[in-house]
Coordinates of C-alpha atoms and ligand atoms in Angstrom, one line a residue:
X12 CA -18.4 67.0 -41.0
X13 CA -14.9 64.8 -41.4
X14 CA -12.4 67.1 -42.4
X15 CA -9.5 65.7 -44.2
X16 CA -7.1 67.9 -42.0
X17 CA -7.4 69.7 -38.9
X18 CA -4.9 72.7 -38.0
X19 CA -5.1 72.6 -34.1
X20 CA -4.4 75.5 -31.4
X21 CA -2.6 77.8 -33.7
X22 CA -2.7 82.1 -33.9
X23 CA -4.3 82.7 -37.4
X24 CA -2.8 85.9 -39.1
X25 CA -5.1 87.0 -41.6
X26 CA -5.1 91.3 -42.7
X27 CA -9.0 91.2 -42.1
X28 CA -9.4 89.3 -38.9
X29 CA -6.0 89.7 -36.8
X30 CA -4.2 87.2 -35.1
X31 CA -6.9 85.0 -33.1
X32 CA -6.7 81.1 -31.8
X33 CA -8.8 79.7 -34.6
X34 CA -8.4 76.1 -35.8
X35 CA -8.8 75.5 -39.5
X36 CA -10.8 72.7 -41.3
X37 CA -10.0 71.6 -44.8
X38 CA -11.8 69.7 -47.3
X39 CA -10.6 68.6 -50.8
X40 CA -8.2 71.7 -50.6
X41 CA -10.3 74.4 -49.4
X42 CA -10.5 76.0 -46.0
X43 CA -13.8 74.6 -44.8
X44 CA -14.5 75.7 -41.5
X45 CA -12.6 78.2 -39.0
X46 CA -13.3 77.4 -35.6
X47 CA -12.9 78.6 -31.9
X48 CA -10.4 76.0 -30.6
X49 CA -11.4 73.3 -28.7
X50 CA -14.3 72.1 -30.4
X51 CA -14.0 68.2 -30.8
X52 CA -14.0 67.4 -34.8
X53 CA -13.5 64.6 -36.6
X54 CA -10.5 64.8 -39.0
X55 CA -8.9 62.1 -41.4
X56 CA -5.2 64.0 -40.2
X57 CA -4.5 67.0 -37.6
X58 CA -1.7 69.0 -37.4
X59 CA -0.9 70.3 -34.1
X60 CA -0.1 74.0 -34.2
X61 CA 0.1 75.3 -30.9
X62 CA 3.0 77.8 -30.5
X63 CA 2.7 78.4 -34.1
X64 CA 1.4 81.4 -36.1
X65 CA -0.4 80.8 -38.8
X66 CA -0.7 83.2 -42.3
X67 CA -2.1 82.0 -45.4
X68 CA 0.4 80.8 -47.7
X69 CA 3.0 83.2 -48.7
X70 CA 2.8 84.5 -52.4
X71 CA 7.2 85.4 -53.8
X72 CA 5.6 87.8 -56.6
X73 CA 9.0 88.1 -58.3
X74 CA 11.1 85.0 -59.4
X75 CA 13.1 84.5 -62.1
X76 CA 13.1 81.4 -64.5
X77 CA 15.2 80.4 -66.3
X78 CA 18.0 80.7 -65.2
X79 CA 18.7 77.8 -63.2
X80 CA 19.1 74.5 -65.0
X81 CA 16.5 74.5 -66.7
X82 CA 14.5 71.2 -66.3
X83 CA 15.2 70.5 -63.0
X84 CA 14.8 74.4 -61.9
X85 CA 10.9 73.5 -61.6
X86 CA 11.8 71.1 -58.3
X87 CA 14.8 73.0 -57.2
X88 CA 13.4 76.6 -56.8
X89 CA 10.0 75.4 -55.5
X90 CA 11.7 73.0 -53.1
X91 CA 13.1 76.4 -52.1
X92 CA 10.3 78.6 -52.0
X93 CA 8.4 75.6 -49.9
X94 CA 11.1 75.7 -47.4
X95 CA 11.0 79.4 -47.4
X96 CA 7.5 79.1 -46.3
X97 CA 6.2 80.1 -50.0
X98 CA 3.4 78.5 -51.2
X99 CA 2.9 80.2 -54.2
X100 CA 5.4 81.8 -56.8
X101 CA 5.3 84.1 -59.6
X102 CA 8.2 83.6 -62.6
X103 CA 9.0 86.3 -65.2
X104 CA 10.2 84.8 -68.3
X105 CA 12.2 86.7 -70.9
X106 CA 12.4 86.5 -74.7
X107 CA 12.2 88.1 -78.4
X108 CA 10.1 85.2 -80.2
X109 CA 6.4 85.0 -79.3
X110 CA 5.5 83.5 -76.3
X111 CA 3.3 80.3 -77.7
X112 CA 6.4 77.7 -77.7
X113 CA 7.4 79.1 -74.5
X114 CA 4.3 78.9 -72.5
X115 CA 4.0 75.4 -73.4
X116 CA 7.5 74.6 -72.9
X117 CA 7.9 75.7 -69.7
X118 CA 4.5 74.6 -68.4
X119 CA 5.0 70.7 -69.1
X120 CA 8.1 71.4 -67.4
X121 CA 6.7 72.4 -64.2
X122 CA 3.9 70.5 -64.2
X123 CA 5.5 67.3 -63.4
X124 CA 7.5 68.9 -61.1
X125 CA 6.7 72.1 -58.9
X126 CA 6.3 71.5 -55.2
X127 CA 4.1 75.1 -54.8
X128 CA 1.5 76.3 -57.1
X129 CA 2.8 78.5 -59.8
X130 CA 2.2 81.5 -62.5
X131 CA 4.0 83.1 -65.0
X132 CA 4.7 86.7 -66.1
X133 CA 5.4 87.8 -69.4
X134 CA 8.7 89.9 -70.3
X135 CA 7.5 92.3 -73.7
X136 CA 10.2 93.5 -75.8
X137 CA 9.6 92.5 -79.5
X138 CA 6.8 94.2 -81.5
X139 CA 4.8 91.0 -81.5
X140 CA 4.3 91.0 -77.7
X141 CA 1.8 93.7 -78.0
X142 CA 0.4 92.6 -81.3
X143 CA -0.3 89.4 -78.7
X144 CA -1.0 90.5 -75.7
X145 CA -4.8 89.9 -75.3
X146 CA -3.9 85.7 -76.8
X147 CA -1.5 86.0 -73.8
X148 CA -4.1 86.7 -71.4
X149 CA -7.3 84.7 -73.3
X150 CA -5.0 81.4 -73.8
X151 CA -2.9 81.3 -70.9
X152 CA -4.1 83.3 -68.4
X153 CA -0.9 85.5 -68.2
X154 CA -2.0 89.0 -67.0
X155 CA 1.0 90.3 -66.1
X156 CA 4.0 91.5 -68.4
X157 CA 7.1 93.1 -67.7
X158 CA 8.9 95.8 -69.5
X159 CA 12.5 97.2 -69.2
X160 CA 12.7 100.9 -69.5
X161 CA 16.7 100.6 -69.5
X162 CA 16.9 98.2 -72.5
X163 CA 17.7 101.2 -74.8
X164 CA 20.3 100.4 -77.6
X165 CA 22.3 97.5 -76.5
X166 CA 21.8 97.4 -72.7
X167 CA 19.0 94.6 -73.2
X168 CA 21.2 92.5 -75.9
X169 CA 23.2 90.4 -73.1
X170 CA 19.7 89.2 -72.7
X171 CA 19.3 88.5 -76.6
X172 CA 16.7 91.7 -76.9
X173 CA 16.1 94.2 -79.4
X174 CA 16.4 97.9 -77.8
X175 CA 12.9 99.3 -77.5
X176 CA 11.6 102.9 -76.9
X177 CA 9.1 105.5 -74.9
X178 CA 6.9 104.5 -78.6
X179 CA 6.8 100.8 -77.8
X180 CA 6.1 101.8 -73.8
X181 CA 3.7 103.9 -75.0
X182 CA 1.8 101.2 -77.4
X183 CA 2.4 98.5 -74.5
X184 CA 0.7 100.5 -72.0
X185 CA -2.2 101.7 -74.0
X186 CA -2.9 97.7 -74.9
X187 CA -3.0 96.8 -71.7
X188 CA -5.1 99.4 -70.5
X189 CA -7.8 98.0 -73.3
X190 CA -7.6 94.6 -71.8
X191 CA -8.9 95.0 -68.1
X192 CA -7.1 93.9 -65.4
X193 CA -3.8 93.7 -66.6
X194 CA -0.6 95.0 -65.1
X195 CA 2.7 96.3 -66.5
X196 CA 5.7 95.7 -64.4
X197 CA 8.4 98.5 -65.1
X198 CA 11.8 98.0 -64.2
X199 CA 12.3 101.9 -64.3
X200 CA 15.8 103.0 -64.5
X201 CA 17.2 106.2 -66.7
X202 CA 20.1 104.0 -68.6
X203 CA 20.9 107.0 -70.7
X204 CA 22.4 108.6 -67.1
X205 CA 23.7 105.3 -66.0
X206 CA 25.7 104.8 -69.2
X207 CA 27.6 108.1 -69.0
X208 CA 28.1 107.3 -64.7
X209 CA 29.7 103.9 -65.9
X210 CA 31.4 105.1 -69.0
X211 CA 33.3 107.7 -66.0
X212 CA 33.5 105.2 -63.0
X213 CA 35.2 102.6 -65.3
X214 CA 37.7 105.4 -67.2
X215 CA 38.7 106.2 -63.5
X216 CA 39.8 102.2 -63.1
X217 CA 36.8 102.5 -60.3
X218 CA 36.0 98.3 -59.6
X219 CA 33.7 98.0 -56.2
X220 CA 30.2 97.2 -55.4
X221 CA 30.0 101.2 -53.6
X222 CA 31.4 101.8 -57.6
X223 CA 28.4 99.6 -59.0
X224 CA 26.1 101.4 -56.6
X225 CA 27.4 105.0 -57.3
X226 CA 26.5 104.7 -61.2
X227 CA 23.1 104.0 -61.0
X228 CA 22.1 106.6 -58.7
X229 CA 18.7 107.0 -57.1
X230 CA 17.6 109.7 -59.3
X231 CA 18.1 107.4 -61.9
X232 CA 15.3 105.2 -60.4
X233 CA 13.0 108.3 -59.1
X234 CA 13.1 110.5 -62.5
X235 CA 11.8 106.9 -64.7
X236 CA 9.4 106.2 -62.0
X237 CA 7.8 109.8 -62.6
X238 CA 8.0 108.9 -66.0
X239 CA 6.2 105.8 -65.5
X240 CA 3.6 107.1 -63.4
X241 CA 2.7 109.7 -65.9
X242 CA 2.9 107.7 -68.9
X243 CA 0.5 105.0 -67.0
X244 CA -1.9 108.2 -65.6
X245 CA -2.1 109.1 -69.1
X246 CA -3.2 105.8 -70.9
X247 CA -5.2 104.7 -67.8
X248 CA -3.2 101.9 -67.1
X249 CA -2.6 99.8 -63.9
X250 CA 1.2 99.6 -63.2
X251 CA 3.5 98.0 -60.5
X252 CA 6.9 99.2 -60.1
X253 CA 9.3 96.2 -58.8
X254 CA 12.1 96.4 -56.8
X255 CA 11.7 100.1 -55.5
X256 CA 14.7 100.9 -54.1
X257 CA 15.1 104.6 -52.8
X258 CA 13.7 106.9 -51.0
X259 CA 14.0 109.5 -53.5
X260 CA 11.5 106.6 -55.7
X261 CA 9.2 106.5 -52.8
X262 CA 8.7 110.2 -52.2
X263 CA 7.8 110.4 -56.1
X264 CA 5.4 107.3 -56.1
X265 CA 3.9 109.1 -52.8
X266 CA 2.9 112.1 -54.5
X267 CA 2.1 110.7 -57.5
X268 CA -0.6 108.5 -56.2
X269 CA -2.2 111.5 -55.2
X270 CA -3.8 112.2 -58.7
X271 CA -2.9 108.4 -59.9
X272 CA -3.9 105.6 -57.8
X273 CA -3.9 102.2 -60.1
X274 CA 0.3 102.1 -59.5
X275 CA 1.8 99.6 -57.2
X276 CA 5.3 98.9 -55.3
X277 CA 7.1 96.3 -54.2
X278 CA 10.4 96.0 -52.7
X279 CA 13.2 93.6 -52.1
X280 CA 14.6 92.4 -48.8
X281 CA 17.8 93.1 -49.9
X282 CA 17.2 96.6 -49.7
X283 CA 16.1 96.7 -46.3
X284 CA 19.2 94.9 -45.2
X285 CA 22.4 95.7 -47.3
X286 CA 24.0 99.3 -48.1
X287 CA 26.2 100.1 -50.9
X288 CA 28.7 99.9 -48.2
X289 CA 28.1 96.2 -47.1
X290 CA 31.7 94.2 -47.6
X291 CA 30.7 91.4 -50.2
X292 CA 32.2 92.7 -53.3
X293 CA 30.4 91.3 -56.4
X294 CA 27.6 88.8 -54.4
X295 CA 26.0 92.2 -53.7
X296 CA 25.4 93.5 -57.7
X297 CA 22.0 93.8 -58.2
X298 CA 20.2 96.1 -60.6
X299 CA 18.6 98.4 -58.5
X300 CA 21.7 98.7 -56.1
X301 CA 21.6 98.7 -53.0
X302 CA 21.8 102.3 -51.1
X303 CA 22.4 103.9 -48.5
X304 CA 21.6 103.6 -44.5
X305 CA 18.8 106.1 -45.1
X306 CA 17.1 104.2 -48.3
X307 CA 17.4 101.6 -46.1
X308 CA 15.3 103.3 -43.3
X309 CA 13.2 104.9 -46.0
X310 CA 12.0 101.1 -47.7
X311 CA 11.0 100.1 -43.7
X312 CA 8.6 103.4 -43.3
X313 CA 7.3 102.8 -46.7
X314 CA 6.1 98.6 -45.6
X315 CA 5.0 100.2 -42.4
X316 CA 3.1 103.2 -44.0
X317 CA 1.4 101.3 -46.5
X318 CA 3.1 103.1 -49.4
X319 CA 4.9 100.2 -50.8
X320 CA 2.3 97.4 -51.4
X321 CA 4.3 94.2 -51.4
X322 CA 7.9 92.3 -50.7
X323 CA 9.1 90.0 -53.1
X324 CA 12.7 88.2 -53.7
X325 CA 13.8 89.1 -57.1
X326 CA 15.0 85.4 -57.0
X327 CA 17.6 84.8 -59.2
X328 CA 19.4 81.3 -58.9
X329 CA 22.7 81.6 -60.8
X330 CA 26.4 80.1 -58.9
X331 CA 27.9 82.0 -56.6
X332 CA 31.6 81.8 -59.2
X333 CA 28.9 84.0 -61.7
X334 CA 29.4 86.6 -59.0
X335 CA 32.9 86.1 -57.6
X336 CA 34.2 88.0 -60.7
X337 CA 35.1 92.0 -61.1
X338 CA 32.4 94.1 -60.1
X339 CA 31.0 95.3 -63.9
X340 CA 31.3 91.5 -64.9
X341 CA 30.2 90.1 -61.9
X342 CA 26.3 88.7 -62.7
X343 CA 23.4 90.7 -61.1
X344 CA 20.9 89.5 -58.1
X345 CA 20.6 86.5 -55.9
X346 CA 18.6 83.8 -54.6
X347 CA 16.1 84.9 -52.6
X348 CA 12.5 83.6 -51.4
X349 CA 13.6 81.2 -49.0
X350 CA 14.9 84.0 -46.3
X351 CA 12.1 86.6 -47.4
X352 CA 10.1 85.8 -44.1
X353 CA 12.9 85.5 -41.8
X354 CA 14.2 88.8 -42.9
X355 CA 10.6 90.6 -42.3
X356 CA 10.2 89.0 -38.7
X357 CA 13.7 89.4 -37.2
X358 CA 14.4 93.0 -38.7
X359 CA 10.8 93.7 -39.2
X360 CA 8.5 92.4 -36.3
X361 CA 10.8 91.6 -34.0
X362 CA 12.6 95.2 -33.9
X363 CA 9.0 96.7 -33.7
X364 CA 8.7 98.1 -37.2
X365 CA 6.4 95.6 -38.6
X366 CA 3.1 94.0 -37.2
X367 CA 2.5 90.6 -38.3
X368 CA -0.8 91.2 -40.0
X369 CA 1.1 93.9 -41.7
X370 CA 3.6 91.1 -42.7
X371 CA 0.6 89.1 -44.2
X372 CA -0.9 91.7 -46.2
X373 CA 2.7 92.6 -47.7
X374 CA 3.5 88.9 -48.9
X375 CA 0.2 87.4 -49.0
X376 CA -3.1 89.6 -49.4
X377 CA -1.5 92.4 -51.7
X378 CA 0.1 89.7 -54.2
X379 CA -2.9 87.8 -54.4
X380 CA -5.1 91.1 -55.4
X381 CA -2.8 92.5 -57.2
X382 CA -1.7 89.9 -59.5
X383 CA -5.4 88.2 -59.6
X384 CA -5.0 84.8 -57.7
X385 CA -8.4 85.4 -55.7
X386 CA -8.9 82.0 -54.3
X387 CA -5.1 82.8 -52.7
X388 CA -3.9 85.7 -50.0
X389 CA -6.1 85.2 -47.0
X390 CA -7.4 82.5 -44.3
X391 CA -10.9 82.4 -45.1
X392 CA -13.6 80.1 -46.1
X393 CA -13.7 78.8 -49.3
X394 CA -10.1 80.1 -50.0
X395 CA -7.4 77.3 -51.4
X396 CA -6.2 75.8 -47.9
X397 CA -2.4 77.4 -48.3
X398 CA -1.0 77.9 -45.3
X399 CA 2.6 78.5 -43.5
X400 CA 3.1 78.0 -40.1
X401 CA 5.4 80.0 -38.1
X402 CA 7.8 79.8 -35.5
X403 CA 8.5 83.3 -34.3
X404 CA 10.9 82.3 -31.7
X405 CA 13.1 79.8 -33.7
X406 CA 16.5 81.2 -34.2
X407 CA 18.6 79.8 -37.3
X408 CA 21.8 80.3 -38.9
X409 CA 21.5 80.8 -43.0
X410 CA 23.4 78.2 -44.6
X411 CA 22.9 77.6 -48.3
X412 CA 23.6 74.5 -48.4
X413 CA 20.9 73.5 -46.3
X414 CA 18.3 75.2 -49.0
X415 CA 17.4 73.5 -52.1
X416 CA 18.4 76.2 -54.6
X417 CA 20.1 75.4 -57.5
X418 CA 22.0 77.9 -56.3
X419 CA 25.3 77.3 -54.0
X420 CA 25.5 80.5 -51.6
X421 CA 22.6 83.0 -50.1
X422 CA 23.3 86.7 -49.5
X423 CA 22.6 85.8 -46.0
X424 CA 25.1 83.2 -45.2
X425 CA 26.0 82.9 -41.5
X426 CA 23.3 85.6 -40.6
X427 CA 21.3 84.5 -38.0
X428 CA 17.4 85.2 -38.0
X429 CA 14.4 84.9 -35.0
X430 CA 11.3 83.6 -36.7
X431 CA 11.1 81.2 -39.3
X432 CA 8.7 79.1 -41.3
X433 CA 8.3 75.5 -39.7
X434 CA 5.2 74.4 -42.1
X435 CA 4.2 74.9 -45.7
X436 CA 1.0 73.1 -46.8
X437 CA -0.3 73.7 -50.5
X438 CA -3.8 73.0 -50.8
X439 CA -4.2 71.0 -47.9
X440 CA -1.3 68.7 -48.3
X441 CA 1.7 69.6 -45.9
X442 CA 4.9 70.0 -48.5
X443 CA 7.5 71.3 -45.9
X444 CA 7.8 70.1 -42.5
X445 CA 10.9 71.7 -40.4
X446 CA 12.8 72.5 -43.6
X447 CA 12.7 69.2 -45.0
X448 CA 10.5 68.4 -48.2
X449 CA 7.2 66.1 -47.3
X450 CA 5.0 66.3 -50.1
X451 CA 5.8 64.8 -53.9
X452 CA 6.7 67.4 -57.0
X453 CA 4.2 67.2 -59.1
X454 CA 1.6 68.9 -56.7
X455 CA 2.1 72.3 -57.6
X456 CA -0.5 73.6 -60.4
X457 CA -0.3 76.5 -62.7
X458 CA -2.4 79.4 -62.1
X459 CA -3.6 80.7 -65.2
X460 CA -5.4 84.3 -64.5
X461 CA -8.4 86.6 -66.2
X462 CA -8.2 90.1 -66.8
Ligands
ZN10 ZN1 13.7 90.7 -61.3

């Protein structure tokens, strides 16, 4: 057999097998054989992999678009997320109107464009979202959808949405549950608490990130989580809370999944690496806050124990002068896929908390599974050749301006990480060699999904 590439004398990270020495054939994009090295095989072009690790290609299951500028965001954030080591991403898009003009807006955009392979997720706020839903799924293979339990009243209208209700949850929920495989994202938050917190913080003239922090306290997280988690046990519908945040959150999901088990969790890297306490001033708003030193410690047992399911970025790629403004103005979240893996091997594997096949099933197997991308998530035959090859002993300083976000600053600036992504091939083609872009836009392909 010719293979069109050969990975050489690399580790293979895969959750089912391990790490073993295995060398990879591909042909026309696939993973065609996985071999004991130093077999002699005929391939078109080899890529020498020894000293690397290699995991299947890395899946950022929470990205924002849209918020860039918005043709060119298609090149800039997957530039990114290639460098990062990502060879998939997953963008939430948010609106009123139906989704039709949207869908195929956005999608000739990318097209032409994205470096990594690409799906979307739905934001529902209007009542023709639900009415939708199952053309969302049939015609565009969008399985996932998003709902914010804090847009109540006005807190959604900077956002140009209509307040919504437990009703419309409710009615969302039940829809999907008719549909199959289809997952609601909940941003869970208790804004009726949070708006009396901040009404108090600001009337006391209070202006920090610990101030931001302080009004949306964990409790405010855990008791719409419960909420969640019954609503979804209720209607018999599959549910994936983003961005967990607390340990308080985490207990609750713990138990909960007791009686409930079609619930998942993901977390951020921010919040296994800032506190409400960490000195940046508005680059640190995000909605969830961060916490404290024992959240913190909480998130790491929760990747280690299994209980929370997958890490994604929350990638949001506004200017750093949108956050360089007082703390309630300042803009919320960050840029964020591209030092995901560094983050989970330097504080993760290399401090002993996280194994590495661990690391792969949190940002590569669980995302694949959860959000329905089988022929992603895992180094095996027949699966799309997406891989990401690893340097665990490369130390590098974050500086933005060697990423290719659109945006101009990383939450990580100056921090210095062991183990980062040397590699990113999409399908077979290499895309990212040592942080510089190889392959053309333009190669990335949507990834419509069935329910
Ligand atoms: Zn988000």
């Amino acid at each position: 057999m010719l293979f069109d590439r050969l990975i050489r004398n690399g580790i293979v990270v895969d959750p089912a097998i391990g790490e073993i020495p295995l060398d990879i054939g591909i042909v026309e994009g696939k993973i065609a054989a996985l071999m004991a090295p130093g077999v002699e095989l005929a391939a078109r072009e080899v890529t020498e992999a020894s000293g690397r690790h290699v995991f299947p290609g890395l899946i950022d299951a929470h990205v924002h678009f849209g918020f860039g500028e918005p043709v060119t965001e298609y090149t800039t954030e997957t530039v990114y997320a290639a460098q990062g080591g990502f060879t998939t991403v997953l963008g939430y898009f948010l609106n009123n109107e139906p989704y039709g003009g949207v869908f195929e807006r956005e999608l000739a955009l990318a097209e032409p464009r994205a470096h990594v392979d690409f799906g979307f997720h739905f934001s529902t706020a209007s009542e023709a979202h639900i009415d939708e839903l199952d053309e969302y799924v049939r015609e565009y293979g969008v399985t996932s959808f998003k709902y914010f339990m804090n847009f109540k009243g006005e807190e959604g209208r900077y956002l140009g949405l209509d307040g919504t209700d437990d009703g419309y949850l409710y009615a969302l929920l039940e829809k999907a549950a008719s549909l199959g495989d289809v997952t609601i994202v909940l941003h869970t938050e208790n804004i009726e608490l949070v708006n009396r917190f901040r009404r108090e913080a600001q009337a006391a003239g209070k202006n920090t990130l610990r101030d931001w922090c302080l009004s949306k306290p964990a409790f405010t997280e855990a008791e719409s989580c419960v909420r969640a988690m019954m609503f979804a046990e209720h209607l018999g519908a599959k549910i994936y809370i983003p961005h967990l945040s607390s340990r308080m959150a985490l207990d609750e999901v713990r138990r909960w999944r007791d009686r409930y088990d079609n619930i998942f969790v993901e977390t951020c890297p921010h919040y296994l690496t800032h506190t409400l306490d960490s000195d940046i001033g508005g680059i640190g708003k995000a909605n969830p806050p961060f916490r404290t030193a024992d959240d913190v410690d909480a998130l790491w047992e929760g990747l280690a124990d299994g209980s929370i399911d997958v890490v994604a970025s929350d990638h949001v790629p506004r200017k750093r002068a949108t956050k360089e403004k007082p703390i309630w103005q300042a803009s919320q979240g960050f840029p964020g896929t591209a030092t995901i893996l560094p983050v989970l091997l330097d504080q993760g594997y290399h401090q002993g908390r996280l194994s590495l096949t661990r690391i792969a099933e949190l940002l590569c197997l669980a995302p694949a599974a959860i959000f329905g991308l089988p022929d992603k998530g895992r180094i095996a035959m027949g699966m799309d050749a997406d891989l990401t090859l690893v340097d665990l002993e490369r130390d590098r300083v974050v500086r933005a301006e060697e990423l290719g976000s659109y945006s101009d600053y990383s939450l990580y600036d100056g921090w210095s990480f062991k183990g980062w992504p040397v590699e990113t091939i999409v399908r077979g083609l290499p895309v990212m060699r040592d942080g510089v872009i190889v392959g053309p836009g333009g190669h990335g392909r949507y990834l419509p999904r069935q329910a």
